mmCIF file of C-alpha atoms in Angstrom:
data_model
loop_
_atom_site.group_PDB
_atom_site.id
_atom_site.type_symbol
_atom_site.label_atom_id
_atom_site.label_comp_id
_atom_site.label_asym_id
_atom_site.label_seq_id
_atom_site.Cartn_x
_atom_site.Cartn_y
_atom_site.Cartn_z
ATOM 1 C CA MET A 180 1.226 24.390 8.859
ATOM 2 C CA ALA A 181 -0.900 22.820 11.590
ATOM 3 C CA GLN A 182 0.919 21.504 14.608
ATOM 4 C CA GLY A 183 0.622 17.855 15.620
ATOM 5 C CA TYR A 184 -0.918 17.435 19.024
ATOM 6 C CA SER A 185 -2.261 14.688 21.217
ATOM 7 C CA SER A 186 -5.523 15.425 22.959
ATOM 8 C CA PRO A 187 -7.455 12.383 24.225
ATOM 9 C CA ASP A 188 -9.768 12.624 21.186
ATOM 10 C CA GLN A 189 -6.803 12.701 18.873
ATOM 11 C CA ALA A 190 -5.225 9.670 20.525
ATOM 12 C CA GLN A 191 -8.482 7.776 20.162
ATOM 13 C CA GLU A 192 -8.739 8.738 16.519
ATOM 14 C CA GLU A 193 -5.281 7.284 15.952
ATOM 15 C CA SER A 194 -5.904 3.985 17.697
ATOM 16 C CA ASP A 195 -6.405 0.899 15.522
ATOM 17 C CA ARG A 196 -10.107 1.202 16.214
ATOM 18 C CA GLY A 197 -10.131 4.898 15.412
ATOM 19 C CA LEU A 198 -8.370 4.341 12.094
ATOM 20 C CA ALA A 199 -10.768 1.529 11.192
ATOM 21 C CA ASP A 200 -13.746 3.744 12.055
ATOM 22 C CA ALA A 201 -12.382 6.579 9.923
ATOM 23 C CA ALA A 202 -11.882 4.214 6.984
ATOM 24 C CA LEU A 203 -15.476 2.993 7.402
ATOM 25 C CA ARG A 204 -16.728 6.568 7.370
ATOM 26 C CA VAL A 205 -14.841 7.160 4.105
ATOM 27 C CA ALA A 206 -16.312 3.949 2.678
ATOM 28 C CA ASP A 207 -19.884 4.893 3.619
ATOM 29 C CA LEU A 208 -19.566 8.321 2.042
ATOM 30 C CA LEU A 209 -18.031 6.977 -1.171
ATOM 31 C CA VAL A 210 -20.758 4.338 -1.483
ATOM 32 C CA GLN A 211 -23.498 6.948 -0.850
ATOM 33 C CA ARG A 212 -22.043 9.236 -3.498
ATOM 34 C CA GLY A 213 -21.008 6.553 -5.984
ATOM 35 C CA GLU A 214 -17.494 7.961 -6.112
ATOM 36 C CA THR A 215 -14.091 6.335 -6.337
ATOM 37 C CA LEU A 216 -10.833 6.938 -4.506
ATOM 38 C CA ALA A 217 -7.126 6.479 -5.145
ATOM 39 C CA THR A 218 -4.161 6.880 -2.834
ATOM 40 C CA ALA A 219 -0.573 7.991 -3.345
ATOM 41 C CA GLU A 220 1.550 7.282 -0.307
ATOM 42 C CA SER A 221 5.106 7.998 0.568
ATOM 43 C CA CYS A 222 5.746 7.971 4.338
ATOM 44 C CA THR A 223 2.696 5.841 5.209
ATOM 45 C CA GLY A 224 3.941 3.230 2.732
ATOM 46 C CA GLY A 225 0.586 1.647 1.927
ATOM 47 C CA TRP A 226 -1.031 1.885 5.348
ATOM 48 C CA ILE A 227 -3.882 4.092 4.119
ATOM 49 C CA ALA A 228 -4.654 1.692 1.261
ATOM 50 C CA LYS A 229 -4.469 -1.198 3.707
ATOM 51 C CA LEU A 230 -6.967 0.478 6.057
ATOM 52 C CA LEU A 231 -9.366 1.136 3.186
ATOM 53 C CA THR A 232 -9.116 -2.389 1.788
ATOM 54 C CA ASP A 233 -9.630 -3.917 5.225
ATOM 55 C CA ILE A 234 -13.251 -3.097 4.462
ATOM 56 C CA ALA A 235 -15.289 -5.760 2.671
ATOM 57 C CA GLY A 236 -16.610 -4.480 -0.637
ATOM 58 C CA SER A 237 -13.926 -1.832 -0.991
ATOM 59 C CA SER A 238 -13.366 -2.842 -4.609
ATOM 60 C CA ALA A 239 -16.589 -0.941 -5.397
ATOM 61 C CA TRP A 240 -15.008 2.407 -4.539
ATOM 62 C CA PHE A 241 -11.255 1.873 -4.088
ATOM 63 C CA GLU A 242 -9.488 1.826 -7.425
ATOM 64 C CA GLY A 243 -5.964 1.394 -6.149
ATOM 65 C CA GLY A 244 -2.925 3.279 -5.080
ATOM 66 C CA ALA A 245 0.738 3.930 -5.469
ATOM 67 C CA VAL A 246 3.363 3.571 -2.810
ATOM 68 C CA THR A 247 5.996 5.919 -4.169
ATOM 69 C CA TYR A 248 8.754 5.610 -1.653
ATOM 70 C CA SER A 249 11.563 6.812 -3.907
ATOM 71 C CA ASN A 250 11.783 10.174 -5.645
ATOM 72 C CA SER A 251 12.184 8.516 -9.013
ATOM 73 C CA LEU A 252 8.880 6.692 -8.525
ATOM 74 C CA LYS A 253 7.174 9.928 -7.547
ATOM 75 C CA GLN A 254 8.257 11.201 -10.934
ATOM 76 C CA LYS A 255 7.640 8.103 -13.035
ATOM 77 C CA LEU A 256 4.388 6.958 -11.515
ATOM 78 C CA LEU A 257 2.779 10.237 -10.470
ATOM 79 C CA GLY A 258 4.441 12.726 -12.775
ATOM 80 C CA VAL A 259 5.957 14.878 -10.036
ATOM 81 C CA GLY A 260 8.386 17.277 -11.712
ATOM 82 C CA SER A 261 12.093 16.889 -11.087
ATOM 83 C CA ALA A 262 12.296 20.684 -10.739
ATOM 84 C CA THR A 263 9.668 20.490 -7.987
ATOM 85 C CA LEU A 264 11.676 17.837 -6.134
ATOM 86 C CA ASP A 265 14.931 19.780 -6.598
ATOM 87 C CA ARG A 266 13.509 23.104 -5.535
ATOM 88 C CA HIS A 267 11.138 22.125 -2.736
ATOM 89 C CA GLY A 268 12.098 18.581 -1.789
ATOM 90 C CA ALA A 269 9.987 15.433 -1.670
ATOM 91 C CA VAL A 270 8.380 16.560 1.580
ATOM 92 C CA SER A 271 6.751 19.829 0.575
ATOM 93 C CA ARG A 272 3.448 21.454 -0.243
ATOM 94 C CA GLU A 273 4.400 21.528 -3.906
ATOM 95 C CA THR A 274 5.232 17.822 -4.100
ATOM 96 C CA ALA A 275 2.026 16.874 -2.259
ATOM 97 C CA ILE A 276 0.010 18.906 -4.774
ATOM 98 C CA GLU A 277 1.707 17.243 -7.744
ATOM 99 C CA MET A 278 1.371 13.801 -6.188
ATOM 100 C CA VAL A 279 -2.378 14.120 -5.666
ATOM 101 C CA ALA A 280 -2.908 15.526 -9.160
ATOM 102 C CA GLY A 281 -0.823 12.649 -10.525
ATOM 103 C CA ALA A 282 -2.872 10.104 -8.600
ATOM 104 C CA LEU A 283 -6.155 11.523 -9.972
ATOM 105 C CA ASN A 284 -4.756 11.297 -13.487
ATOM 106 C CA ARG A 285 -3.096 7.954 -13.191
ATOM 107 C CA PHE A 286 -5.905 6.191 -11.361
ATOM 108 C CA ASP A 287 -8.796 7.959 -13.014
ATOM 109 C CA THR A 288 -10.878 8.378 -9.856
ATOM 110 C CA ALA A 289 -13.171 11.121 -8.554
ATOM 111 C CA ILE A 290 -11.065 11.718 -5.421
ATOM 112 C CA ALA A 291 -7.425 11.200 -4.532
ATOM 113 C CA VAL A 292 -5.279 11.647 -1.479
ATOM 114 C CA ALA A 293 -1.484 11.911 -1.367
ATOM 115 C CA VAL A 294 0.879 11.947 1.598
ATOM 116 C CA THR A 295 4.569 12.705 1.833
ATOM 117 C CA GLY A 296 6.503 13.107 5.037
ATOM 118 C CA ILE A 297 9.458 12.263 7.219
ATOM 119 C CA ALA A 298 8.505 9.380 9.490
ATOM 120 C CA GLY A 299 11.960 9.045 10.984
ATOM 121 C CA PRO A 300 13.996 8.157 12.883
ATOM 122 C CA THR A 301 16.430 9.501 10.258
ATOM 123 C CA GLY A 302 15.860 11.896 7.376
ATOM 124 C CA GLY A 303 14.923 14.923 9.457
ATOM 125 C CA THR A 304 16.620 18.281 9.016
ATOM 126 C CA ARG A 305 16.461 21.562 10.892
ATOM 127 C CA ASP A 306 13.882 22.954 8.474
ATOM 128 C CA LYS A 307 12.027 19.680 8.090
ATOM 129 C CA PRO A 308 12.308 17.686 11.296
ATOM 130 C CA VAL A 309 11.005 14.161 11.705
ATOM 131 C CA GLY A 310 7.217 14.421 11.819
ATOM 132 C CA THR A 311 6.959 16.939 8.985
ATOM 133 C CA VAL A 312 4.150 15.733 6.731
ATOM 134 C CA TRP A 313 2.268 17.227 3.808
ATOM 135 C CA ILE A 314 -1.084 15.836 2.712
ATOM 136 C CA GLY A 315 -2.979 16.727 -0.446
ATOM 137 C CA TRP A 316 -6.598 15.901 -1.277
ATOM 138 C CA GLN A 317 -8.268 16.576 -4.577
ATOM 139 C CA ARG A 318 -11.616 16.115 -6.210
ATOM 140 C CA ARG A 319 -11.528 15.914 -9.994
ATOM 141 C CA GLY A 320 -12.261 19.321 -11.448
ATOM 142 C CA SER A 321 -11.455 21.185 -8.232
ATOM 143 C CA ASP A 322 -8.259 22.597 -6.822
ATOM 144 C CA ALA A 323 -6.257 20.488 -4.425
ATOM 145 C CA LEU A 324 -6.526 21.020 -0.694
ATOM 146 C CA VAL A 325 -3.158 20.744 0.993
ATOM 147 C CA GLU A 326 -2.139 20.841 4.616
ATOM 148 C CA GLY A 327 1.172 20.606 6.430
ATOM 149 C CA PHE A 328 1.700 18.943 9.802
ATOM 150 C CA ARG A 329 4.398 18.542 12.411
ATOM 151 C CA PHE A 330 3.552 15.352 14.219
ATOM 152 C CA ASP A 331 5.184 14.302 17.466
ATOM 153 C CA GLY A 332 6.392 10.843 18.332
ATOM 154 C CA ASP A 333 8.268 7.967 16.779
ATOM 155 C CA ARG A 334 8.025 6.473 13.282
ATOM 156 C CA GLU A 335 4.903 4.486 14.148
ATOM 157 C CA ALA A 336 3.231 7.507 15.752
ATOM 158 C CA VAL A 337 4.020 9.793 12.830
ATOM 159 C CA ARG A 338 2.688 7.263 10.315
ATOM 160 C CA ARG A 339 -0.409 6.651 12.437
ATOM 161 C CA GLN A 340 -1.201 10.357 12.762
ATOM 162 C CA THR A 341 -0.603 10.807 9.043
ATOM 163 C CA ALA A 342 -3.056 8.039 8.155
ATOM 164 C CA ALA A 343 -5.648 9.487 10.544
ATOM 165 C CA ALA A 344 -5.272 12.986 9.118
ATOM 166 C CA ALA A 345 -5.454 11.680 5.548
ATOM 167 C CA LEU A 346 -8.720 9.822 6.236
ATOM 168 C CA ARG A 347 -10.158 12.797 8.134
ATOM 169 C CA GLY A 348 -9.415 14.991 5.117
ATOM 170 C CA ILE A 349 -11.129 12.601 2.713
ATOM 171 C CA VAL A 350 -14.263 12.826 4.862
ATOM 172 C CA LYS A 351 -13.973 16.604 4.783
ATOM 173 C CA ILE A 352 -13.651 16.730 1.006
ATOM 174 C CA LEU A 353 -16.614 14.348 0.635
ATOM 175 C CA THR A 354 -18.914 16.302 2.937
ATOM 176 C CA ARG A 355 -18.210 19.925 2.117
ATOM 177 C CA MET B 278 -1.826 -25.404 -5.350
ATOM 178 C CA ALA B 279 -0.780 -25.574 -1.713
ATOM 179 C CA GLN B 280 -3.540 -25.791 0.837
ATOM 180 C CA GLY B 281 -3.872 -23.166 3.583
ATOM 181 C CA TYR B 282 -3.482 -24.653 7.016
ATOM 182 C CA SER B 283 -3.156 -23.471 10.573
ATOM 183 C CA SER B 284 -0.530 -25.232 12.648
ATOM 184 C CA PRO B 285 0.611 -23.385 15.801
ATOM 185 C CA ASP B 286 3.767 -22.259 13.945
ATOM 186 C CA GLN B 287 1.678 -20.928 11.106
ATOM 187 C CA ALA B 288 -0.579 -18.999 13.456
ATOM 188 C CA GLN B 289 2.458 -17.435 15.110
ATOM 189 C CA GLU B 290 3.909 -16.489 11.749
ATOM 190 C CA GLU B 291 0.680 -14.668 10.925
ATOM 191 C CA SER B 292 0.461 -12.727 14.183
ATOM 192 C CA ASP B 293 1.349 -9.026 14.100
ATOM 193 C CA ARG B 294 4.668 -9.953 15.657
ATOM 194 C CA GLY B 295 5.236 -12.750 13.158
ATOM 195 C CA LEU B 296 4.555 -10.468 10.216
ATOM 196 C CA ALA B 297 6.873 -7.794 11.627
ATOM 197 C CA ASP B 298 9.615 -10.392 12.145
ATOM 198 C CA ALA B 299 9.212 -11.665 8.585
ATOM 199 C CA ALA B 300 9.455 -8.120 7.224
ATOM 200 C CA LEU B 301 12.639 -7.583 9.294
ATOM 201 C CA ARG B 302 14.122 -10.762 7.863
ATOM 202 C CA VAL B 303 13.397 -9.482 4.337
ATOM 203 C CA ALA B 304 14.955 -6.127 5.234
ATOM 204 C CA ASP B 305 18.134 -7.710 6.638
ATOM 205 C CA LEU B 306 18.615 -9.856 3.553
ATOM 206 C CA LEU B 307 18.039 -6.974 1.142
ATOM 207 C CA VAL B 308 20.498 -4.772 3.058
ATOM 208 C CA GLN B 309 23.102 -7.565 3.106
ATOM 209 C CA ARG B 310 22.757 -8.092 -0.623
ATOM 210 C CA GLY B 311 22.309 -4.461 -1.624
ATOM 211 C CA GLU B 312 19.137 -5.319 -3.511
ATOM 212 C CA THR B 313 15.839 -3.513 -3.941
ATOM 213 C CA LEU B 314 12.254 -4.674 -3.762
ATOM 214 C CA ALA B 315 8.895 -3.649 -5.195
ATOM 215 C CA THR B 316 5.400 -4.891 -4.440
ATOM 216 C CA ALA B 317 2.257 -5.288 -6.511
ATOM 217 C CA GLU B 318 -0.759 -6.005 -4.350
ATOM 218 C CA SER B 319 -4.337 -6.752 -5.088
ATOM 219 C CA CYS B 320 -6.107 -8.547 -2.222
ATOM 220 C CA THR B 321 -3.665 -7.395 0.484
ATOM 221 C CA GLY B 322 -4.299 -3.814 -0.603
ATOM 222 C CA GLY B 323 -1.014 -2.326 0.573
ATOM 223 C CA TRP B 324 -0.515 -4.385 3.716
ATOM 224 C CA ILE B 325 2.762 -5.912 2.498
ATOM 225 C CA ALA B 326 4.162 -2.490 1.608
ATOM 226 C CA LYS B 327 2.980 -1.193 4.978
ATOM 227 C CA LEU B 328 4.781 -4.013 6.827
ATOM 228 C CA LEU B 329 7.988 -3.352 4.905
ATOM 229 C CA THR B 330 7.883 0.398 5.450
ATOM 230 C CA ASP B 331 7.188 -0.032 9.150
ATOM 231 C CA ILE B 332 10.915 -0.667 9.253
ATOM 232 C CA ALA B 333 13.166 2.351 9.747
ATOM 233 C CA GLY B 334 15.559 2.780 6.833
ATOM 234 C CA SER B 335 13.343 0.893 4.404
ATOM 235 C CA SER B 336 13.835 3.617 1.803
ATOM 236 C CA ALA B 337 17.308 2.095 1.213
ATOM 237 C CA TRP B 338 15.829 -1.094 -0.249
ATOM 238 C CA PHE B 339 12.079 -0.548 -0.768
ATOM 239 C CA GLU B 340 11.433 1.311 -3.989
ATOM 240 C CA GLY B 341 7.667 1.347 -3.842
ATOM 241 C CA GLY B 342 4.622 -0.556 -4.849
ATOM 242 C CA ALA B 343 1.327 -0.621 -6.619
ATOM 243 C CA VAL B 344 -2.017 -1.405 -5.091
ATOM 244 C CA THR B 345 -3.892 -2.527 -8.176
ATOM 245 C CA TYR B 346 -7.305 -3.279 -6.832
ATOM 246 C CA SER B 347 -9.171 -2.962 -10.120
ATOM 247 C CA ASN B 348 -8.544 -4.968 -13.275
ATOM 248 C CA SER B 349 -8.028 -1.834 -15.314
ATOM 249 C CA LEU B 350 -5.211 -0.790 -12.982
ATOM 250 C CA LYS B 351 -3.606 -4.205 -13.274
ATOM 251 C CA GLN B 352 -3.483 -3.524 -16.997
ATOM 252 C CA LYS B 353 -2.522 0.142 -16.955
ATOM 253 C CA LEU B 354 -0.010 0.090 -14.141
ATOM 254 C CA LEU B 355 1.477 -3.385 -14.429
ATOM 255 C CA GLY B 356 0.833 -4.251 -18.058
ATOM 256 C CA VAL B 357 -1.262 -7.343 -17.368
ATOM 257 C CA GLY B 358 -2.839 -8.374 -20.679
ATOM 258 C CA SER B 359 -6.593 -8.018 -21.125
ATOM 259 C CA ALA B 360 -6.571 -11.454 -22.793
ATOM 260 C CA THR B 361 -4.951 -12.887 -19.651
ATOM 261 C CA LEU B 362 -7.648 -11.341 -17.463
ATOM 262 C CA ASP B 363 -10.424 -12.503 -19.802
ATOM 263 C CA ARG B 364 -9.122 -16.031 -20.152
ATOM 264 C CA HIS B 365 -7.819 -16.777 -16.673
ATOM 265 C CA GLY B 366 -9.329 -14.115 -14.443
ATOM 266 C CA ALA B 367 -7.643 -11.634 -12.119
ATOM 267 C CA VAL B 368 -7.023 -14.373 -9.550
ATOM 268 C CA SER B 369 -4.894 -16.819 -11.496
ATOM 269 C CA ARG B 370 -1.377 -18.107 -11.927
ATOM 270 C CA GLU B 371 -1.138 -16.263 -15.246
ATOM 271 C CA THR B 372 -2.178 -12.893 -13.819
ATOM 272 C CA ALA B 373 0.212 -13.268 -10.858
ATOM 273 C CA ILE B 374 3.068 -13.943 -13.277
ATOM 274 C CA GLU B 375 2.241 -10.892 -15.387
ATOM 275 C CA MET B 376 1.786 -8.722 -12.305
ATOM 276 C CA VAL B 377 5.198 -9.577 -10.881
ATOM 277 C CA ALA B 378 6.903 -9.092 -14.260
ATOM 278 C CA GLY B 379 5.107 -5.760 -14.572
ATOM 279 C CA ALA B 380 6.241 -4.691 -11.113
ATOM 280 C CA LEU B 381 9.890 -5.506 -11.907
ATOM 281 C CA ASN B 382 9.641 -3.448 -15.086
ATOM 282 C CA ARG B 383 7.695 -0.568 -13.689
ATOM 283 C CA PHE B 384 9.638 -0.186 -10.455
ATOM 284 C CA ASP B 385 13.036 -1.155 -11.789
ATOM 285 C CA THR B 386 14.073 -3.259 -8.792
ATOM 286 C CA ALA B 387 16.071 -6.476 -8.391
ATOM 287 C CA ILE B 388 13.160 -8.358 -6.807
ATOM 288 C CA ALA B 389 9.394 -8.050 -6.947
ATOM 289 C CA VAL B 390 6.439 -9.778 -5.363
ATOM 290 C CA ALA B 391 2.841 -9.737 -6.570
ATOM 291 C CA VAL B 392 -0.309 -11.046 -4.934
ATOM 292 C CA THR B 393 -3.811 -11.495 -6.259
ATOM 293 C CA GLY B 394 -6.602 -13.271 -4.450
ATOM 294 C CA ILE B 395 -10.143 -13.367 -3.173
ATOM 295 C CA ALA B 396 -10.190 -12.087 0.394
ATOM 296 C CA GLY B 397 -13.959 -12.260 0.706
ATOM 297 C CA PRO B 398 -16.534 -12.263 2.062
ATOM 298 C CA THR B 399 -17.920 -11.902 -1.486
ATOM 299 C CA GLY B 400 -16.287 -12.591 -4.837
ATOM 300 C CA GLY B 401 -15.791 -16.319 -4.358
ATOM 301 C CA THR B 402 -16.982 -18.860 -6.929
ATOM 302 C CA ARG B 403 -17.128 -22.634 -6.986
ATOM 303 C CA ASP B 404 -13.811 -22.845 -8.844
ATOM 304 C CA LYS B 405 -12.223 -19.988 -6.946
ATOM 305 C CA PRO B 406 -13.651 -19.824 -3.458
ATOM 306 C CA VAL B 407 -12.832 -17.093 -0.954
ATOM 307 C CA GLY B 408 -9.259 -17.713 0.178
ATOM 308 C CA THR B 409 -7.931 -18.502 -3.292
ATOM 309 C CA VAL B 410 -4.675 -16.571 -3.660
ATOM 310 C CA TRP B 411 -1.869 -16.573 -6.190
ATOM 311 C CA ILE B 412 1.526 -15.116 -5.341
ATOM 312 C CA GLY B 413 4.373 -14.487 -7.756
ATOM 313 C CA TRP B 414 7.985 -13.663 -6.913
ATOM 314 C CA GLN B 415 10.641 -12.736 -9.404
ATOM 315 C CA ARG B 416 14.283 -11.816 -9.449
ATOM 316 C CA ARG B 417 15.351 -9.764 -12.444
ATOM 317 C CA GLY B 418 16.797 -12.030 -15.109
ATOM 318 C CA SER B 419 15.195 -15.171 -13.669
ATOM 319 C CA ASP B 420 11.843 -16.822 -14.225
ATOM 320 C CA ALA B 421 9.021 -16.019 -11.836
ATOM 321 C CA LEU B 422 8.178 -18.365 -9.003
ATOM 322 C CA VAL B 423 4.441 -18.680 -8.543
ATOM 323 C CA GLU B 424 2.363 -20.475 -5.966
ATOM 324 C CA GLY B 425 -1.352 -20.890 -5.406
ATOM 325 C CA PHE B 426 -3.045 -21.075 -2.014
ATOM 326 C CA ARG B 427 -6.431 -21.805 -0.520
ATOM 327 C CA PHE B 428 -6.466 -20.019 2.791
ATOM 328 C CA ASP B 429 -9.100 -20.595 5.447
ATOM 329 C CA GLY B 430 -10.791 -17.926 7.481
ATOM 330 C CA ASP B 431 -12.342 -14.506 7.082
ATOM 331 C CA ARG B 432 -11.154 -11.512 5.075
ATOM 332 C CA GLU B 433 -8.642 -10.489 7.725
ATOM 333 C CA ALA B 434 -7.299 -14.043 8.041
ATOM 334 C CA VAL B 435 -6.945 -14.484 4.283
ATOM 335 C CA ARG B 436 -5.127 -11.170 3.925
ATOM 336 C CA ARG B 437 -2.900 -11.955 6.898
ATOM 337 C CA GLN B 438 -1.931 -15.388 5.561
ATOM 338 C CA THR B 439 -1.310 -13.877 2.132
ATOM 339 C CA ALA B 440 1.051 -11.246 3.550
ATOM 340 C CA ALA B 441 2.890 -13.913 5.573
ATOM 341 C CA ALA B 442 3.269 -16.193 2.550
ATOM 342 C CA ALA B 443 4.442 -13.308 0.366
ATOM 343 C CA LEU B 444 7.160 -12.321 2.861
ATOM 344 C CA ARG B 445 8.189 -15.955 3.360
ATOM 345 C CA GLY B 446 8.615 -16.291 -0.406
ATOM 346 C CA ILE B 447 10.761 -13.174 -0.636
ATOM 347 C CA VAL B 448 13.092 -14.701 1.969
ATOM 348 C CA LYS B 449 13.176 -17.901 -0.076
ATOM 349 C CA ILE B 450 14.031 -16.101 -3.285
ATOM 350 C CA LEU B 451 16.745 -14.111 -1.489
ATOM 351 C CA THR B 452 18.394 -17.137 0.116
ATOM 352 C CA ARG B 453 18.313 -19.782 -2.565
#
């Protein structure tokens, strides 16, 4: 699990401008490659989709997304197993993997990204404090990439860092 | 169809602060009434869900949402009829009504809101210029409310006014 940190570069990446730039980078790569993207968001609650659809012409490569805030929606909409939620919790590597696979299936895109985390201020536990976030990325036909984070800061900061990391990961999956 | 306009009050309502205040008002009312909300967003692309989940504790009353950017997702995820899309288009009173009914069904909440519109800069036609937006609101067991708008301004302005109008309508449906 990578630790959240705040170097000057990181802070810049998480500014409104930094997030917009990252979304543009994703857009350029998807257009170049003729590929499509879907999102499945829990703790960011639609922010990643919002950033992507801020971009004119995004309908060419953004299919849509799910904001699955409740556990029951994670199951119904994305097919996350109830055993997975019971055993590992909604904020876990396992749930992130099932969410991103579910998004690929449900939205029928080439690439998907899924995020689940504890944005706070409540909901944290000793094992999973506020700022715990899991992100999954998957390209159809490949295994999911998944990464865990412990971000510092308040609800806004955690959500902001999550969106930045999610976009950064999409770029990574598109350029590797 | 109501016309978009920009009085000083309107501009304030559409500022970041205005949108956050409107989302807080929605949150307070839902908490008071013990009711739950779902969103179905096309042109706002997740912005409404993002505004609602900016609020700490939103998991108590926000179930989740769909960002159905493509027509096929409007059908698959929300059950919008292909005949409706063919006959009236994705940006129409009829599609907004089917989207909000689909969101209520799919997300199993007391209240739902759905938006579909042309944010621009492309996609406008003579009949449906950029800024044409339809919003539907529905309380389970009641008929949908639906309203059409012609908002002025660029993509950001259209999306911003759409989010503000959607939140304003949720307040209306919760207080009538």
